[in-house]
């Protein structure tokens, strides 16, 4: 990854071109109906995310239990999960998975669904951040990875059930959005701690300030956008909660 910094840049540029060209192409055409393909796509991402969570979360818990909070934020991650092949593998796969996840937008375009800012901004920013974060061996990155795996496992399974029309009534998209917002809240808290803890460590810290600033901007903007989406989509003028679909995001 260190030797190929152009890959995420190229992917983001091609992604932007596809959105522009694809939406123009379908402007005066009927939407396609790839429901079965979409269902299998969502199911595969759900299973992948679930497996990833089961491989990363145990090591995260182990590290938080055996390391002090300052050590967790400042130790070189390779001293921890770098010695655990399975965890290291699923962290790499997590970063690489942000490339195929761009295909989420492909289905939105061919089905002529609304493409909101939260969707495309999330995809390009998380791809760029994950790549840079992995290259810089960001210590708290494993927290972000575990959270994302967990939320995606549930979220993509929800969309699979929607695609095959088997979603139970109790499985409301409202809960998916709440989980997404919770993820962003934790992300903001972790990044804020990333500014407070390193100066207290007393040694050289592996967490780079520039990377932490990027993480705070990313999670802070996600939190604002998800809150905006939540209140716009789920709350009514009377203060009630609607039953509309959630956005396909983080």
C-alpha positions as CSV (number, residue, x, y, z in Angstrom):
1,X,0.0,0.0,0.0
2,X,2.9,2.3,0.8
3,X,4.2,1.9,-2.8
4,X,0.8,2.5,-4.5
5,X,-0.7,5.7,-3.1
6,X,-2.2,6.3,-6.6
7,X,-4.7,3.5,-6.2
8,X,-7.3,5.2,-3.9
9,X,-6.9,8.4,-5.9
10,X,-7.5,6.6,-9.2
11,X,-10.5,4.8,-7.7
12,X,-12.1,8.0,-6.4
13,X,-11.6,9.7,-9.8
14,X,-13.1,6.8,-11.7
15,X,-15.9,6.7,-9.1
16,X,-16.7,10.4,-9.7
17,X,-16.7,9.9,-13.5
18,X,-19.0,6.9,-13.2
19,X,-21.5,8.8,-11.2
20,X,-21.5,11.7,-13.7
21,X,-21.6,9.6,-16.8
22,X,-24.0,6.9,-15.3
23,X,-26.6,9.4,-14.2
24,X,-26.5,11.2,-17.5
25,X,-26.9,7.9,-19.4
26,X,-29.9,6.8,-17.4
27,X,-31.5,10.3,-17.3
28,X,-33.9,9.5,-20.2
29,X,-33.9,5.8,-19.8
30,X,-35.8,3.3,-17.7
31,X,-34.1,2.0,-14.6
32,X,-32.8,-1.5,-14.6
33,X,-34.0,-4.1,-12.2
34,X,-31.2,-6.1,-10.7
35,X,-32.9,-7.1,-7.5
36,X,-31.4,-10.6,-7.3
37,X,-27.9,-9.4,-8.0
38,X,-28.3,-6.6,-5.4
39,X,-29.6,-9.2,-2.9
40,X,-26.6,-11.4,-3.4
41,X,-24.2,-8.4,-3.2
42,X,-25.7,-7.2,0.1
43,X,-25.6,-10.7,1.5
44,X,-22.0,-11.2,0.6
45,X,-21.0,-8.0,2.2
46,X,-23.0,-8.8,5.3
47,X,-21.3,-12.2,5.7
48,X,-17.9,-10.7,5.0
49,X,-18.4,-8.0,7.6
50,X,-19.6,-10.5,10.2
51,X,-16.5,-12.7,9.7
52,X,-14.3,-9.7,9.8
53,X,-15.9,-8.6,13.1
54,X,-15.4,-12.0,14.7
55,X,-11.7,-11.9,13.7
56,X,-11.0,-8.3,14.8
57,X,-13.2,-7.7,17.9
58,X,-11.6,-10.4,20.1
59,X,-8.1,-9.0,19.6
60,X,-9.4,-5.5,20.2
61,X,-10.9,-6.6,23.5
62,X,-7.7,-8.4,24.4
63,X,-5.6,-5.3,23.7
64,X,-7.9,-3.0,25.6
65,X,-7.7,-5.4,28.6
66,X,-4.0,-5.9,28.7
67,X,-2.8,-2.4,27.6
68,X,-3.1,0.9,29.4
69,X,-5.1,3.5,27.5
70,X,-2.0,5.5,26.7
71,X,-0.3,2.4,25.4
72,X,-3.2,1.5,23.3
73,X,-3.2,5.0,21.6
74,X,0.5,5.2,21.2
75,X,2.0,1.7,20.6
76,X,2.9,0.8,17.1
77,X,-0.1,-1.4,16.0
78,X,2.3,-3.9,14.5
79,X,3.6,-4.7,18.0
80,X,0.0,-5.9,18.8
81,X,-2.1,-7.2,16.0
82,X,0.9,-7.4,13.6
83,X,1.9,-10.5,15.6
84,X,-1.6,-12.0,15.1
85,X,-1.9,-13.1,11.4
86,X,-5.7,-13.5,11.4
87,X,-6.3,-10.0,12.8
88,X,-3.7,-8.4,10.6
89,X,-5.3,-10.1,7.5
90,X,-8.8,-8.9,8.3
91,X,-7.5,-5.4,8.9
92,X,-6.0,-5.4,5.4
93,X,-9.1,-6.9,3.9
94,X,-11.1,-4.2,5.7
95,X,-9.1,-1.4,3.9
96,X,-9.3,-3.2,0.6
97,X,-13.0,-3.8,0.9
98,X,-13.6,-0.1,0.6
99,X,-12.9,-0.4,-3.1
100,X,-15.6,-3.0,-4.0
101,X,-18.0,-1.2,-1.7
102,X,-18.0,1.6,-4.2
103,X,-20.3,-0.7,-6.2
104,X,-23.1,0.2,-3.8
105,X,-23.4,3.4,-5.9
106,X,-23.6,1.4,-9.1
107,X,-26.9,-0.1,-8.0
108,X,-28.2,3.3,-7.0
109,X,-27.4,4.7,-10.4
110,X,-28.8,1.8,-12.5
111,X,-31.9,1.7,-10.4
112,X,-32.2,5.5,-10.7
113,X,-32.5,6.0,-6.9
114,X,-31.7,9.3,-5.2
115,X,-28.0,9.8,-4.7
116,X,-27.5,11.9,-1.6
117,X,-24.4,13.7,-0.4
118,X,-24.0,11.4,2.6
119,X,-23.7,8.4,0.3
120,X,-21.0,9.4,-2.1
121,X,-19.1,11.6,0.4
122,X,-18.9,8.7,2.8
123,X,-17.6,6.3,0.2
124,X,-14.8,8.5,-1.1
125,X,-13.7,9.8,2.3
126,X,-13.7,6.5,4.1
127,X,-11.7,4.9,1.2
128,X,-9.1,7.7,1.4
129,X,-8.9,7.7,5.2
130,X,-8.7,3.9,5.6
131,X,-5.8,3.7,3.1
132,X,-3.8,6.6,4.7
133,X,-4.6,5.3,8.2
134,X,-3.3,1.8,7.4
135,X,-0.2,3.1,5.8
136,X,0.5,5.3,8.9
137,X,-0.1,2.4,11.3
138,X,-2.8,4.4,13.2
139,X,-3.2,2.7,16.6
140,X,-7.0,3.4,17.2
141,X,-7.7,2.2,13.6
142,X,-8.7,-1.2,15.0
143,X,-11.6,0.4,16.9
144,X,-12.9,2.0,13.7
145,X,-12.5,-1.3,11.9
146,X,-14.4,-3.4,14.4
147,X,-17.2,-0.8,14.6
148,X,-17.6,-0.7,10.9
149,X,-17.6,-4.4,10.5
150,X,-20.3,-4.7,13.1
151,X,-22.6,-2.1,11.7
152,X,-22.1,-3.3,8.1
153,X,-22.9,-6.9,9.0
154,X,-26.3,-5.7,10.3
155,X,-26.9,-3.0,7.7
156,X,-26.1,-5.2,4.6
157,X,-28.2,-8.0,6.0
158,X,-31.1,-5.6,6.3
159,X,-30.7,-4.6,2.7
160,X,-30.5,-8.2,1.7
161,X,-33.8,-8.9,3.4
162,X,-35.3,-5.8,1.7
163,X,-34.1,-7.0,-1.7
164,X,-35.7,-10.4,-1.3
165,X,-38.8,-8.9,0.4
166,X,-38.3,-11.0,3.6
167,X,-37.7,-8.2,6.1
168,X,-39.7,-8.7,9.3
169,X,-41.8,-5.8,10.4
170,X,-39.9,-5.4,13.7
171,X,-36.6,-4.9,11.8
172,X,-37.0,-1.2,11.3
173,X,-34.4,0.8,9.4
174,X,-34.6,3.3,12.3
175,X,-32.4,1.0,14.4
176,X,-29.8,0.8,11.6
177,X,-29.5,4.6,11.5
178,X,-29.2,4.8,15.3
179,X,-26.4,2.2,15.1
180,X,-24.7,4.3,12.4
181,X,-25.0,7.5,14.5
182,X,-23.6,5.6,17.6
183,X,-20.7,4.6,15.5
184,X,-19.9,8.2,14.6
185,X,-20.3,9.3,18.2
186,X,-17.7,6.7,19.3
187,X,-15.5,7.7,16.4
188,X,-15.5,11.4,17.5
189,X,-14.8,10.4,21.2
190,X,-11.9,8.2,20.2
191,X,-10.4,11.0,18.0
192,X,-10.8,13.6,20.7
193,X,-9.0,11.2,23.1
194,X,-6.3,11.0,20.4
195,X,-5.5,14.6,21.1
196,X,-5.6,14.3,24.9
197,X,-3.7,11.1,25.6
198,X,-0.5,11.2,23.5
199,X,0.9,14.3,25.4
200,X,0.4,12.3,28.6
201,X,2.3,9.3,27.3
202,X,5.8,10.7,27.8
203,X,7.3,8.8,24.9
204,X,7.2,8.9,21.2
205,X,3.6,8.2,20.1
206,X,2.7,6.2,16.9
207,X,-0.5,8.2,16.5
208,X,0.2,11.0,14.1
209,X,-1.5,14.3,14.8
210,X,-2.3,14.9,11.1
211,X,-4.0,11.5,10.8
212,X,-6.1,12.2,14.0
213,X,-7.2,15.6,12.6
214,X,-8.4,13.8,9.5
215,X,-10.3,11.3,11.5
216,X,-12.0,13.9,13.6
217,X,-13.0,15.9,10.5
218,X,-14.3,12.7,8.9
219,X,-16.3,11.4,11.9
220,X,-17.5,14.8,12.8
221,X,-18.9,15.4,9.4
222,X,-20.4,12.0,9.3
223,X,-22.1,12.6,12.6
224,X,-23.6,15.9,11.4
225,X,-24.8,14.4,8.1
226,X,-26.3,11.3,9.8
227,X,-28.1,13.4,12.4
228,X,-29.4,15.6,9.6
229,X,-30.6,12.5,7.7
230,X,-32.1,11.1,10.9
231,X,-34.2,14.1,11.7
232,X,-35.2,14.6,8.1
233,X,-36.1,11.0,7.4
234,X,-37.5,9.7,10.7
235,X,-39.1,12.6,12.6
236,X,-42.4,14.1,11.7
237,X,-43.7,17.6,12.3
238,X,-45.5,16.1,15.3
239,X,-42.3,14.7,16.7
240,X,-43.2,11.1,15.9
241,X,-41.0,8.6,14.1
242,X,-41.8,7.6,10.6
243,X,-41.1,4.2,9.0
244,X,-39.1,5.2,6.0
245,X,-36.1,3.4,4.6
246,X,-32.7,4.2,5.9
247,X,-29.8,5.3,3.6
248,X,-27.3,2.8,2.6
249,X,-24.3,4.2,4.5
250,X,-21.6,3.5,7.1
